[in-house]
Each structure stands twice: as structure tokens, then as C-alpha cells.
mmCIF file of C-alpha atoms and ligand atoms in Angstrom:
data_model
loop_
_atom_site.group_PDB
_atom_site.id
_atom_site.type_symbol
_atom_site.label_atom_id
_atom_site.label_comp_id
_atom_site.label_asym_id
_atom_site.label_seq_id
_atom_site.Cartn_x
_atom_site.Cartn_y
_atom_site.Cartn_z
ATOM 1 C CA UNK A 28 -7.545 10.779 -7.985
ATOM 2 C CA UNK A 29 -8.734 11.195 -4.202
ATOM 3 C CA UNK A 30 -6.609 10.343 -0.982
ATOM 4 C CA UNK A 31 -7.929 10.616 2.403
ATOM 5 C CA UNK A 32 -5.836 12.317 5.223
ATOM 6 C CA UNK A 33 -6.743 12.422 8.734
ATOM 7 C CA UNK A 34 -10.379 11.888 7.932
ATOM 8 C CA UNK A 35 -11.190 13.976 4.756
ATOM 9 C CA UNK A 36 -11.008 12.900 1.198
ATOM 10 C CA UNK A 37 -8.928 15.332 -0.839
ATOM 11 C CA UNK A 38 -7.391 15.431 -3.621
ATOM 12 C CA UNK A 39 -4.506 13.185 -3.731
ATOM 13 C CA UNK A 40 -2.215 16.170 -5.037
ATOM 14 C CA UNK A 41 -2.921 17.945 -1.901
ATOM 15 C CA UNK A 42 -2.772 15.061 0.421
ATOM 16 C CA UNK A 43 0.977 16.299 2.272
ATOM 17 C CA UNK A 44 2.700 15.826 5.358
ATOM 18 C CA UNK A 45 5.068 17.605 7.903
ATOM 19 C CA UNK A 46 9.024 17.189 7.405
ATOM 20 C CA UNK A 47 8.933 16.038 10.930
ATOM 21 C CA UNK A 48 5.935 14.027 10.463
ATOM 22 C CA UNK A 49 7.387 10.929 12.862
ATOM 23 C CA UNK A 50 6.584 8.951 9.878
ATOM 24 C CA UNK A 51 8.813 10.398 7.830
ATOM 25 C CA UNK A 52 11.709 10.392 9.982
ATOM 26 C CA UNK A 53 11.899 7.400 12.450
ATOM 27 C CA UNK A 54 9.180 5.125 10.547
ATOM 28 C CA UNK A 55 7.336 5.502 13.538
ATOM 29 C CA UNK A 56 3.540 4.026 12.325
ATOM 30 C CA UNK A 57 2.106 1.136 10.611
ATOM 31 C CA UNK A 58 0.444 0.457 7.189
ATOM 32 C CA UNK A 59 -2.061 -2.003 5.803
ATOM 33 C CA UNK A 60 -2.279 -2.648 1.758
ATOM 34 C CA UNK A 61 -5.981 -4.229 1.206
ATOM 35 C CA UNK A 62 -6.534 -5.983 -2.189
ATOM 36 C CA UNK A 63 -9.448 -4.785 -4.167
ATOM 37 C CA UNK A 64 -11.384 -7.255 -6.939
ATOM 38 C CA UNK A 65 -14.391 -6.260 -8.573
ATOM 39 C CA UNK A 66 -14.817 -2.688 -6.690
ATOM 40 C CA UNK A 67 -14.782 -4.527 -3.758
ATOM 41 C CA UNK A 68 -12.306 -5.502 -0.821
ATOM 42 C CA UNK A 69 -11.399 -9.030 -0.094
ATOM 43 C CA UNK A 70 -10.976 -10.004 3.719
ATOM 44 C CA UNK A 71 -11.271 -5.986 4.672
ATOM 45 C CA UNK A 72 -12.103 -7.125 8.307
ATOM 46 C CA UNK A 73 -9.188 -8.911 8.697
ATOM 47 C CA UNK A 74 -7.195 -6.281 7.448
ATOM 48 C CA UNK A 75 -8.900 -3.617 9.460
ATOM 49 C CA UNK A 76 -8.625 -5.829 12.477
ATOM 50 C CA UNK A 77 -4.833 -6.195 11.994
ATOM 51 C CA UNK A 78 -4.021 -2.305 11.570
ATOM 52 C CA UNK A 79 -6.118 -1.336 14.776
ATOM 53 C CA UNK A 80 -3.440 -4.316 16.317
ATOM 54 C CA UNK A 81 -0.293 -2.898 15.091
ATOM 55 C CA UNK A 82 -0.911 0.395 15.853
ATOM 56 C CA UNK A 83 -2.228 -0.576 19.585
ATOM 57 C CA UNK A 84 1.208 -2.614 19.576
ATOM 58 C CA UNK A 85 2.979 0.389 18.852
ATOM 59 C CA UNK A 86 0.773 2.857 21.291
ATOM 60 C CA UNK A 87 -0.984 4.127 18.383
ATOM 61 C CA UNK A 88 -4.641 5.502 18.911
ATOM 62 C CA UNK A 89 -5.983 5.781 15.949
ATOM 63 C CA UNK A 90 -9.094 8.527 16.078
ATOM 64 C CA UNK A 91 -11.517 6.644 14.289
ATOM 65 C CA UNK A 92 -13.177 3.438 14.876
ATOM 66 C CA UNK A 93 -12.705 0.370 12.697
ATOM 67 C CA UNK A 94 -16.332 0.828 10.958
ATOM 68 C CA UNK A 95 -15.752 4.873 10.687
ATOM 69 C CA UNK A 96 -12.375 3.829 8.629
ATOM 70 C CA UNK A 97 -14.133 1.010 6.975
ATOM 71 C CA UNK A 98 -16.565 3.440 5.303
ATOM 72 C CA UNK A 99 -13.866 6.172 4.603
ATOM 73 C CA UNK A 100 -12.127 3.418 2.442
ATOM 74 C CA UNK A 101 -15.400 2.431 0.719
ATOM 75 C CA UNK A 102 -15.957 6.133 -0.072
ATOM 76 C CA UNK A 103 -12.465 6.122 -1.099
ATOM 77 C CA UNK A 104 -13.096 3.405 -3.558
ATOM 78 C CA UNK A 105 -16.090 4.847 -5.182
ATOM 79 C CA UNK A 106 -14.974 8.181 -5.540
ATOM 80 C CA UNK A 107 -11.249 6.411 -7.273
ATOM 81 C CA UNK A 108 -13.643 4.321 -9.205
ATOM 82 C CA UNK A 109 -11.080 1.500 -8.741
ATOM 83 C CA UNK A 110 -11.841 -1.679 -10.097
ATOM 84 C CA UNK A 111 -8.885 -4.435 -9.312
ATOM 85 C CA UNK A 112 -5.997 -2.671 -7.260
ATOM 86 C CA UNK A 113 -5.238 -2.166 -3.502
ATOM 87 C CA UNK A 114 -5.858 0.150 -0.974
ATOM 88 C CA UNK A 115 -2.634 1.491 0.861
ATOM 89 C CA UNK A 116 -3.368 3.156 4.220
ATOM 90 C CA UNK A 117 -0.864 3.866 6.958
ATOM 91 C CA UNK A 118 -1.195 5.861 10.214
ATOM 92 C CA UNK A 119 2.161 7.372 12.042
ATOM 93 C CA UNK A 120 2.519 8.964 15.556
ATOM 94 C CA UNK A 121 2.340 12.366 14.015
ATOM 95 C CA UNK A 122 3.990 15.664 13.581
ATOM 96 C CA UNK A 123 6.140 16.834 16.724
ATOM 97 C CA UNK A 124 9.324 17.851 17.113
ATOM 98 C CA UNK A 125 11.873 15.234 16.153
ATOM 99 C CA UNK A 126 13.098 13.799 19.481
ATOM 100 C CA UNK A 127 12.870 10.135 19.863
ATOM 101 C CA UNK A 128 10.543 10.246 23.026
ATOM 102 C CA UNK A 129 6.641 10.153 21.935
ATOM 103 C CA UNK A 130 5.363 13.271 21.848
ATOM 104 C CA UNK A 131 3.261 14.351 25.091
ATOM 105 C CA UNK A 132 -0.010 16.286 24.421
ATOM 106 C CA UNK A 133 -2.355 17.308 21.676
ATOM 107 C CA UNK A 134 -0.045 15.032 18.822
ATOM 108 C CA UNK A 135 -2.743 13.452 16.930
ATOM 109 C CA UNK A 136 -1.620 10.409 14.455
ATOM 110 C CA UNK A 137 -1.770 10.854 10.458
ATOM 111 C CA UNK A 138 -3.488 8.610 8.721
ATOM 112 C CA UNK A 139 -3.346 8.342 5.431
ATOM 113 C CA UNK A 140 -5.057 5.965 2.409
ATOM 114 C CA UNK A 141 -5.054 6.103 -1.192
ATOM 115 C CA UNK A 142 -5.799 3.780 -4.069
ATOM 116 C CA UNK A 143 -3.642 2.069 -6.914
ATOM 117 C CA UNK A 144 -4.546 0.250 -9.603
ATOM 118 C CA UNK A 145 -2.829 -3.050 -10.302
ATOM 119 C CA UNK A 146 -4.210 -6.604 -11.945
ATOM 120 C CA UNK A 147 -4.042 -9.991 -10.579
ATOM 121 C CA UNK A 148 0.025 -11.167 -11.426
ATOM 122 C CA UNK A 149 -1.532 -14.106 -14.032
ATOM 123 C CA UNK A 150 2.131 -15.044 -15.295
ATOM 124 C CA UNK A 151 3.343 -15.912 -11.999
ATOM 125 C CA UNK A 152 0.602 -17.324 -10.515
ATOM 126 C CA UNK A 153 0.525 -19.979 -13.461
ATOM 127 C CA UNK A 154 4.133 -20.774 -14.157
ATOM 128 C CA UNK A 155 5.428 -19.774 -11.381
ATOM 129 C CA UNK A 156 8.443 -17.579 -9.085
ATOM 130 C CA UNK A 157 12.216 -18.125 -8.641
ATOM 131 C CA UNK A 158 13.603 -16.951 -5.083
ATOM 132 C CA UNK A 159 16.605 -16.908 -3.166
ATOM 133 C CA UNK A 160 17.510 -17.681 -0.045
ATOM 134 C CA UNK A 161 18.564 -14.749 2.160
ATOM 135 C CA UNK A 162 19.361 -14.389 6.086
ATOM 136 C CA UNK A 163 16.552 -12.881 8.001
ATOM 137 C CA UNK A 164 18.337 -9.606 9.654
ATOM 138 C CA UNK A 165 15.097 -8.129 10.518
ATOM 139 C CA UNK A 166 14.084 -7.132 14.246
ATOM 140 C CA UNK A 167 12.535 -9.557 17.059
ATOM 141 C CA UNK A 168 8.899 -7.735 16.179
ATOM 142 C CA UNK A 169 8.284 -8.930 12.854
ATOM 143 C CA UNK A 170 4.427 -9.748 13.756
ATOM 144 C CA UNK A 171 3.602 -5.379 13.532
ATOM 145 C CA UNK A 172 3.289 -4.193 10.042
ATOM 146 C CA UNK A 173 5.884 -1.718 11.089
ATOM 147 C CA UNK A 174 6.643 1.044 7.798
ATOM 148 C CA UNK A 175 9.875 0.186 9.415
ATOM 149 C CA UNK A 176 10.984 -2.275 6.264
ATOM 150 C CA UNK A 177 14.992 -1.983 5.660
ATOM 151 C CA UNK A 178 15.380 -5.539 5.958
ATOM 152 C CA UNK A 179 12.716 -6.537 3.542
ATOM 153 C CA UNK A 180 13.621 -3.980 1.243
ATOM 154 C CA UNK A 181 16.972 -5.003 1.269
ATOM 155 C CA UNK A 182 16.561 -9.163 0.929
ATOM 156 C CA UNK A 183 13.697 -8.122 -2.159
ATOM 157 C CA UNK A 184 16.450 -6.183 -3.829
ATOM 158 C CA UNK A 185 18.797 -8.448 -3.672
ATOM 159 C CA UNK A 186 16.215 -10.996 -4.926
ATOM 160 C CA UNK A 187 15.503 -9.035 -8.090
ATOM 161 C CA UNK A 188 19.098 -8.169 -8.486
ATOM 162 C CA UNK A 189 19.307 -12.125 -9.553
ATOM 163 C CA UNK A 190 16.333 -12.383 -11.814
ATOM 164 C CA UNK A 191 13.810 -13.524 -9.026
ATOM 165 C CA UNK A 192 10.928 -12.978 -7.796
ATOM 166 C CA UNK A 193 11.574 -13.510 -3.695
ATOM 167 C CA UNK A 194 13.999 -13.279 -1.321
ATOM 168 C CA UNK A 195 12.834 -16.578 1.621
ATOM 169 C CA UNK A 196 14.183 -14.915 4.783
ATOM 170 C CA UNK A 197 15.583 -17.711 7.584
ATOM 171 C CA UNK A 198 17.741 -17.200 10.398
ATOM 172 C CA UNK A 199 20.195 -19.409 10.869
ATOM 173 C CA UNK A 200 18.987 -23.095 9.556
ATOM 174 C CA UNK A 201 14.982 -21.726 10.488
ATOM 175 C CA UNK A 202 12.891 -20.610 7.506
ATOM 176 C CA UNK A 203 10.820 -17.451 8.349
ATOM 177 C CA UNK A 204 8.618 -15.610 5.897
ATOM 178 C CA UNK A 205 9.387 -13.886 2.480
ATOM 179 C CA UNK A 206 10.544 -10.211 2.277
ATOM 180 C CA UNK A 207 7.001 -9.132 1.414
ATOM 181 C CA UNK A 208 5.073 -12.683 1.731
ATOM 182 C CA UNK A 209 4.722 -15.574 3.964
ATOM 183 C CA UNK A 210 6.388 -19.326 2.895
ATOM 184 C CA UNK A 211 4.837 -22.372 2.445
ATOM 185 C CA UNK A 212 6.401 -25.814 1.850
ATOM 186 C CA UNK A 213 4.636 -29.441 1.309
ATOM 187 C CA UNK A 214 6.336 -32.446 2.774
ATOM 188 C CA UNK A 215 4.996 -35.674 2.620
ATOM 189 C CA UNK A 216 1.582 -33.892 1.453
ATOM 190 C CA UNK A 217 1.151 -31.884 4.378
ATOM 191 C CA UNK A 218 1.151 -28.223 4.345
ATOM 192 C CA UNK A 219 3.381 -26.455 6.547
ATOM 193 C CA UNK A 220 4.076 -22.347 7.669
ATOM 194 C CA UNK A 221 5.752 -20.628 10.328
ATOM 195 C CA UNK A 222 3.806 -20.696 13.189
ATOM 196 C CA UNK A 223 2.402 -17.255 13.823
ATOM 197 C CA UNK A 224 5.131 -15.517 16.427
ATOM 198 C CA UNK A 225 7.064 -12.462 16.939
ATOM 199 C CA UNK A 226 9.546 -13.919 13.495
ATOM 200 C CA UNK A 227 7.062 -13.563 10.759
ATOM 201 C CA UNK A 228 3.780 -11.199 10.124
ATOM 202 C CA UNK A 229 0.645 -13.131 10.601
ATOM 203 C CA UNK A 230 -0.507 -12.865 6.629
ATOM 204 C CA UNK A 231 -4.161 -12.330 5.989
ATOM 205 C CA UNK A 232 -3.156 -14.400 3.210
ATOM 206 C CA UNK A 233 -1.382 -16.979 5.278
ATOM 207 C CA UNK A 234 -4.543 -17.460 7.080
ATOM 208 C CA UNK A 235 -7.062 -17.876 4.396
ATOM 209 C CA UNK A 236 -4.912 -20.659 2.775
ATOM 210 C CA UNK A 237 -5.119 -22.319 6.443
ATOM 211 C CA UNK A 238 -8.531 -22.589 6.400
ATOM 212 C CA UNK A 239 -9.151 -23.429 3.107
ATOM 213 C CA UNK A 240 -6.755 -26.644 4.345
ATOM 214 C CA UNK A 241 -9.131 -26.896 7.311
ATOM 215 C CA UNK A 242 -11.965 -26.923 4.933
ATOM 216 C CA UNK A 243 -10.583 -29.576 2.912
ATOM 217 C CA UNK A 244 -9.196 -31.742 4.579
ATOM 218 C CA UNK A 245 -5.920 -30.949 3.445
ATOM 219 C CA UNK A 246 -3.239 -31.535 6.248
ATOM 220 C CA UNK A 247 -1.259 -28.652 7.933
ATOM 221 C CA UNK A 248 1.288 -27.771 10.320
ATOM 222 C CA UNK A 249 2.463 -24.478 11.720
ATOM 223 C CA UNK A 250 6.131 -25.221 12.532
ATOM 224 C CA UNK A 251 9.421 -23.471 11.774
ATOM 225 C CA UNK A 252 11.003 -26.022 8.763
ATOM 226 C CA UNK A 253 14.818 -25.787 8.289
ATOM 227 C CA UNK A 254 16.690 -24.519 4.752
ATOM 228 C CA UNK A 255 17.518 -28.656 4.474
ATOM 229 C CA UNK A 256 13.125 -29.160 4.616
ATOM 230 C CA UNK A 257 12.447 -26.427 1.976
ATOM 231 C CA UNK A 258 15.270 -27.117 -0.537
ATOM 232 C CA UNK A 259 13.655 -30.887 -0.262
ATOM 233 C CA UNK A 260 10.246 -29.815 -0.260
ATOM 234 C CA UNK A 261 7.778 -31.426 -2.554
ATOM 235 C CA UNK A 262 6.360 -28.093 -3.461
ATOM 236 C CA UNK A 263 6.751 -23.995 -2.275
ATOM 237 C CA UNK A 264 4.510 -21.232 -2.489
ATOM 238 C CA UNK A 265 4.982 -18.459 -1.163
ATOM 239 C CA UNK A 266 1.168 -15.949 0.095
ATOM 240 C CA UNK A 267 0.524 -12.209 -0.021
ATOM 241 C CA UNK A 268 -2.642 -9.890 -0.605
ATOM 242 C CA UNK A 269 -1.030 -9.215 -4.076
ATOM 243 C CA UNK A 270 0.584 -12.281 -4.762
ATOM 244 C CA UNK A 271 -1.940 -14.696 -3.685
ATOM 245 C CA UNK A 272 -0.920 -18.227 -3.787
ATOM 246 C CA UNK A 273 2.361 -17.746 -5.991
ATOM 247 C CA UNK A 274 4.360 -21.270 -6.805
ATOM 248 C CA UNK A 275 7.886 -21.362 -6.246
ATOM 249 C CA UNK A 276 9.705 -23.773 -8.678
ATOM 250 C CA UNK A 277 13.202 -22.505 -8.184
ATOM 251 C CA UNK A 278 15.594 -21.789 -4.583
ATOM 252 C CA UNK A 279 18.945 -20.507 -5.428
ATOM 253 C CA UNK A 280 19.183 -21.729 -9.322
ATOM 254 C CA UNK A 281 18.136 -25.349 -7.753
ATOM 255 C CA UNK A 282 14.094 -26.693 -8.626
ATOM 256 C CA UNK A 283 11.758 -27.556 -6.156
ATOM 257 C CA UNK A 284 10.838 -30.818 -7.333
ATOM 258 C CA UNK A 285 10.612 -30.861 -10.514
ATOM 259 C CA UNK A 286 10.594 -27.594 -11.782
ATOM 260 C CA UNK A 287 6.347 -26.720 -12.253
ATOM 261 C CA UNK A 288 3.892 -25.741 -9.740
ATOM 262 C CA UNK A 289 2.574 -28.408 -7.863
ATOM 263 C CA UNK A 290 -0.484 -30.418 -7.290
ATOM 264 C CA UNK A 291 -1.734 -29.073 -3.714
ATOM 265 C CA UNK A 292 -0.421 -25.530 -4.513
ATOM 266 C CA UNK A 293 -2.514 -25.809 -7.754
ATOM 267 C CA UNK A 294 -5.695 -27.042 -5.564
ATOM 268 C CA UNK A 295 -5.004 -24.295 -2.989
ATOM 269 C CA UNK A 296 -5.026 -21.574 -6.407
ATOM 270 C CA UNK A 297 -8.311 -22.895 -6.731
ATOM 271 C CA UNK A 298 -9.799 -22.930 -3.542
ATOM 272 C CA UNK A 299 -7.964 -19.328 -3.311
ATOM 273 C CA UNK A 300 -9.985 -18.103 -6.421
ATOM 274 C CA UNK A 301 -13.658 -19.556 -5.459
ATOM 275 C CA UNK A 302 -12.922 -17.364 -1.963
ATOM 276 C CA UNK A 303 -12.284 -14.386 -4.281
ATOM 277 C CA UNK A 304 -15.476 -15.150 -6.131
ATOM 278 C CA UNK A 305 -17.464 -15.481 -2.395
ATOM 279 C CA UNK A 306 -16.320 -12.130 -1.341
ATOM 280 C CA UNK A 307 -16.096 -9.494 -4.120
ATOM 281 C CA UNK A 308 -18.098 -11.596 -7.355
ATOM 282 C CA UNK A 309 -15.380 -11.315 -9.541
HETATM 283 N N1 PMP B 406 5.140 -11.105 5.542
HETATM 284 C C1 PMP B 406 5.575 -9.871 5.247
HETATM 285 C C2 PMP B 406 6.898 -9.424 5.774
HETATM 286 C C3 PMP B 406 4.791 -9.012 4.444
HETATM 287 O O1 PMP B 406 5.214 -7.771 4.152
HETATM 288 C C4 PMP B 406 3.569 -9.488 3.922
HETATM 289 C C5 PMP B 406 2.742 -8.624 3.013
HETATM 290 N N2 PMP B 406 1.948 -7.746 3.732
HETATM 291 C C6 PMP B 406 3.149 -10.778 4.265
HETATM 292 C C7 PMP B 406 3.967 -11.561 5.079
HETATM 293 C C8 PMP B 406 1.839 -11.330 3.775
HETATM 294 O O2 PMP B 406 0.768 -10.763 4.478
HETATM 295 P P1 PMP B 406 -0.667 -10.595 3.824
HETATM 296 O O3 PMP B 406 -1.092 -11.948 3.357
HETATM 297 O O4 PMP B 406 -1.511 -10.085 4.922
HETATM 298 O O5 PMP B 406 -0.515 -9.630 2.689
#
């Protein structure tokens, strides 16, 4: 197994970093995780695209451009020989002297990718998740891909502390986005999401399934729905690079409807899985 740090591909055994890497100690950096299918990544410009964002959002530079990384990863992939699995990169401020001002001169970020090897979740994605409701007590910047990920880590534990798959995140009576995933409801057969704003992370995801909507004619809205919309809601899925389009049939011990996946989140699977095929020729 090969990693790549700051621009070489080592081996992944030898692939370290400081103590006071800023990474390390303040979660000072941001990550991407990029789904692989076939040998191949789905929506890598996207991705790409959104890492260069968070890290400019965060005063980041990172010392490559967006093809130069583009082919590291692709190198990456060959020399992992990874067939279905994800790429994990993330880049921090780098190694300085722990003080919480950003260091001055000659600091360069570390960037870091590696590979893992995972399968499409089939069990979910056909009978779908159970998820809980949880109060969002995450920070007013949820739209970086901070490493900065208490919050989530705390409403998914929770989640899987009582058998489910999901913790929904909503502050007060406002829905926001899952702890690793964005939520989607249908009411009155119209798709609706969280607009895109500082509360939630703009899913890659999030906005293939908007298209695909686009596309075919399916009806959507990007509003904030309330806890009273979702535990009403005609059907829930919730999106993520991993998860894809994953059907919720249970909130809190209480079924979304009637208890299976529904029609449009069924059509959306579809559509989802012809878009795989497009990209990568699975
Ligand atoms: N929201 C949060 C908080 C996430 O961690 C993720 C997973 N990266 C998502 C939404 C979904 O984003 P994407 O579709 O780009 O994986």
C-alpha cells in the first residue's frame, strides 16, 4: 500500500507527521473522501473543486494545482490497484510551533491521500436506514469540510448507540444535514434539501441528485423543512459519496410512511446508478 505526502508517493508505512503538525492538534485543515468505482473516480472535479474551496476558506494554499493533485491521485490509484473504495486526502496548515496564531514564514501545508477499499453498502441502499433525530450543536461554518468533526462524531455515535444508521442534525424546529450526509424529504412529490448555506456542507452528492431532478422533471426545492415536515414526510433519504442515495424508513422508532423505501427515492437510486455507469463503466 502507497500514500502520498506532500507530493511524493511513499509507502503508506512511512507516510508520518509532526506531533505539532497543526492538524493534529487544533484540526486546523480540511479533507475530501472521493468515491472510487471501477478504478475510476466518480465526480473527481467536483471534489477537487470543493477542497481547493475549503482550504482557500480557511487561508490554506495548497502547493499544487488542482490538475497536478488530480494526477497524483490517479497515480495513487494505479499504484493501490484499488478497484471500488475511496480516496481520503486532507491538507492542514502544517508543522509550527503550537500557538494558535498561523504560523508566519516558510510553514508549508501537509497534504496527505491514501486509498481504502470498501464496496457499495447494497443492504442499505435496498431496504433501507433507521436514524434519529439529534440537535445540530455544530459551528456557524458547516459549508468547509473542516477535519474539525466533534459534533458529527458525536450525533453518529449516538446514532449507532441506538441501532441506527444516522443521526438527522436540526437546530431548533429546522432540519439541517446528517452527521456525515445531507437529508432529503418528499412532500407532496416534490423533493426538498437544505438550501446550500453556512448550516449544512454543500454534498457532491446532494448536488448530483439535484440535477438528476432537473433532468427529469422531478420537482425540487431547496428550503430548510421543520422536524413536524420530515416526521410527515412521504419519503427520506438521506446522500453521501459512500452512502449514495440511502432510504430512510424509520425517525426515532416512528416509520416514514409506511415503513419501505419509496417510489421517487427508488427512481432517484436509479438515475443515481446510470450516472455511476456514465462516469467510471461500472
Ligand atoms: N454533510 C456532511 C456533514 C458530511 O460529512 C458529508 C459527507 N462528506 C455530506 C454532507 C455529504 O457530502 P458528499 O455528498 O459530498 O459526500
Amino acid at each position: 500500500e502507497f500514500a502520498l505526502l506532500n507530493g511524493s508517493i511513499i509507502e503508506r508505512s512511512e507516510a508520518k507527521v509532526d506531533v505539532e503538525d497543526r492538524g493534529y492538534q487544533f484540526g486546523d485543515g480540511v479533507y475530501e473522501v472521493i468515491r472510487i468505482y471501477n478504478g475510476k473516480m466518480f465526480t473527481a472535479t467536483e471534489h477537487l473543486k470543493r477542497f481547493f474551496k475549503s482550504a482557500e476558506s480557511i487561508g490554506i494554499s495548497i502547493p499544487f494545482t488542482n490538475l497536478q493533485l488530480k494526477e497524483m491521485l490517479q497515480e495513487l490509484l494505479i499504484k493501490n490497484n484499488l478497484e471500488t473504495g475511496n480516496i481520503y486526502m486532507q491538507v492542514t496548515r502544517g508543522t509550527a510551533p503550537r500557538n494558535h496564531l498561523f504560523p508566519t514564514e516558510n510553514v508549508v501545508p501537509t497534504l496527505v491521500a491514501y486509498t481504502i477499499k470498501g464496496v457499495r453498502p447494497l443492504d442499505g441502499l435496498k431496504s433501507g436506514v433507521k436514524a434519529i433525530l439529534t440537535e445540530d450543536i455544530r459551528w456557524l461554518r458547516c459549508d468547509i469540510k473542516s477535519l474539525n468533526l466533534l459534533g458529527n462524531l458525536l450525533a453518529k455515535q449516538k446514532a449507532s448507540e441506538q441501532g441506527c444508521f444516522e443521526a438527522i442534525q436540526h437546530r431548533g424546529q429546522d432540519v439541517t444535514e446528517g452527521s456525515s450526509s445531507n437529508i432529503f424529504i418528499v412532500k407532496d412529490g416534490t423533493v426538498i434539501t437544505h438550501e446550500s448555506n453556512h448550516l449544512i456542507l454543500k454534498g457532491i452528492t446532494r448536488d448530483v441528485i439535484l440535477d438528476l431532478c432537473t433532468k427529469n422533471n422531478i420537482p425540487v426545492q431547496e428550503r430548510s423543512f421543520t422536524l413536524v415536515e420530515i416526521e410527515s414526510a412521504e419519503e427520506a433519504f438521506l446522500s453521501s459519496t459512500t452512502a449514495e442515495v440511502m432510504p430512510v424508513i424509520e425517525i426515532d422508532g416512528k416509520k416514514i410512511n409506511s415503513g419501505i423505501p419509496g417510489p421517487l427515492t427508488r427512481k432517484l437510486q436509479d438515475l443515481f446508478k446510470l450516472e455511476i455507469e456514465k462516469q467510471c463503466g461500472v
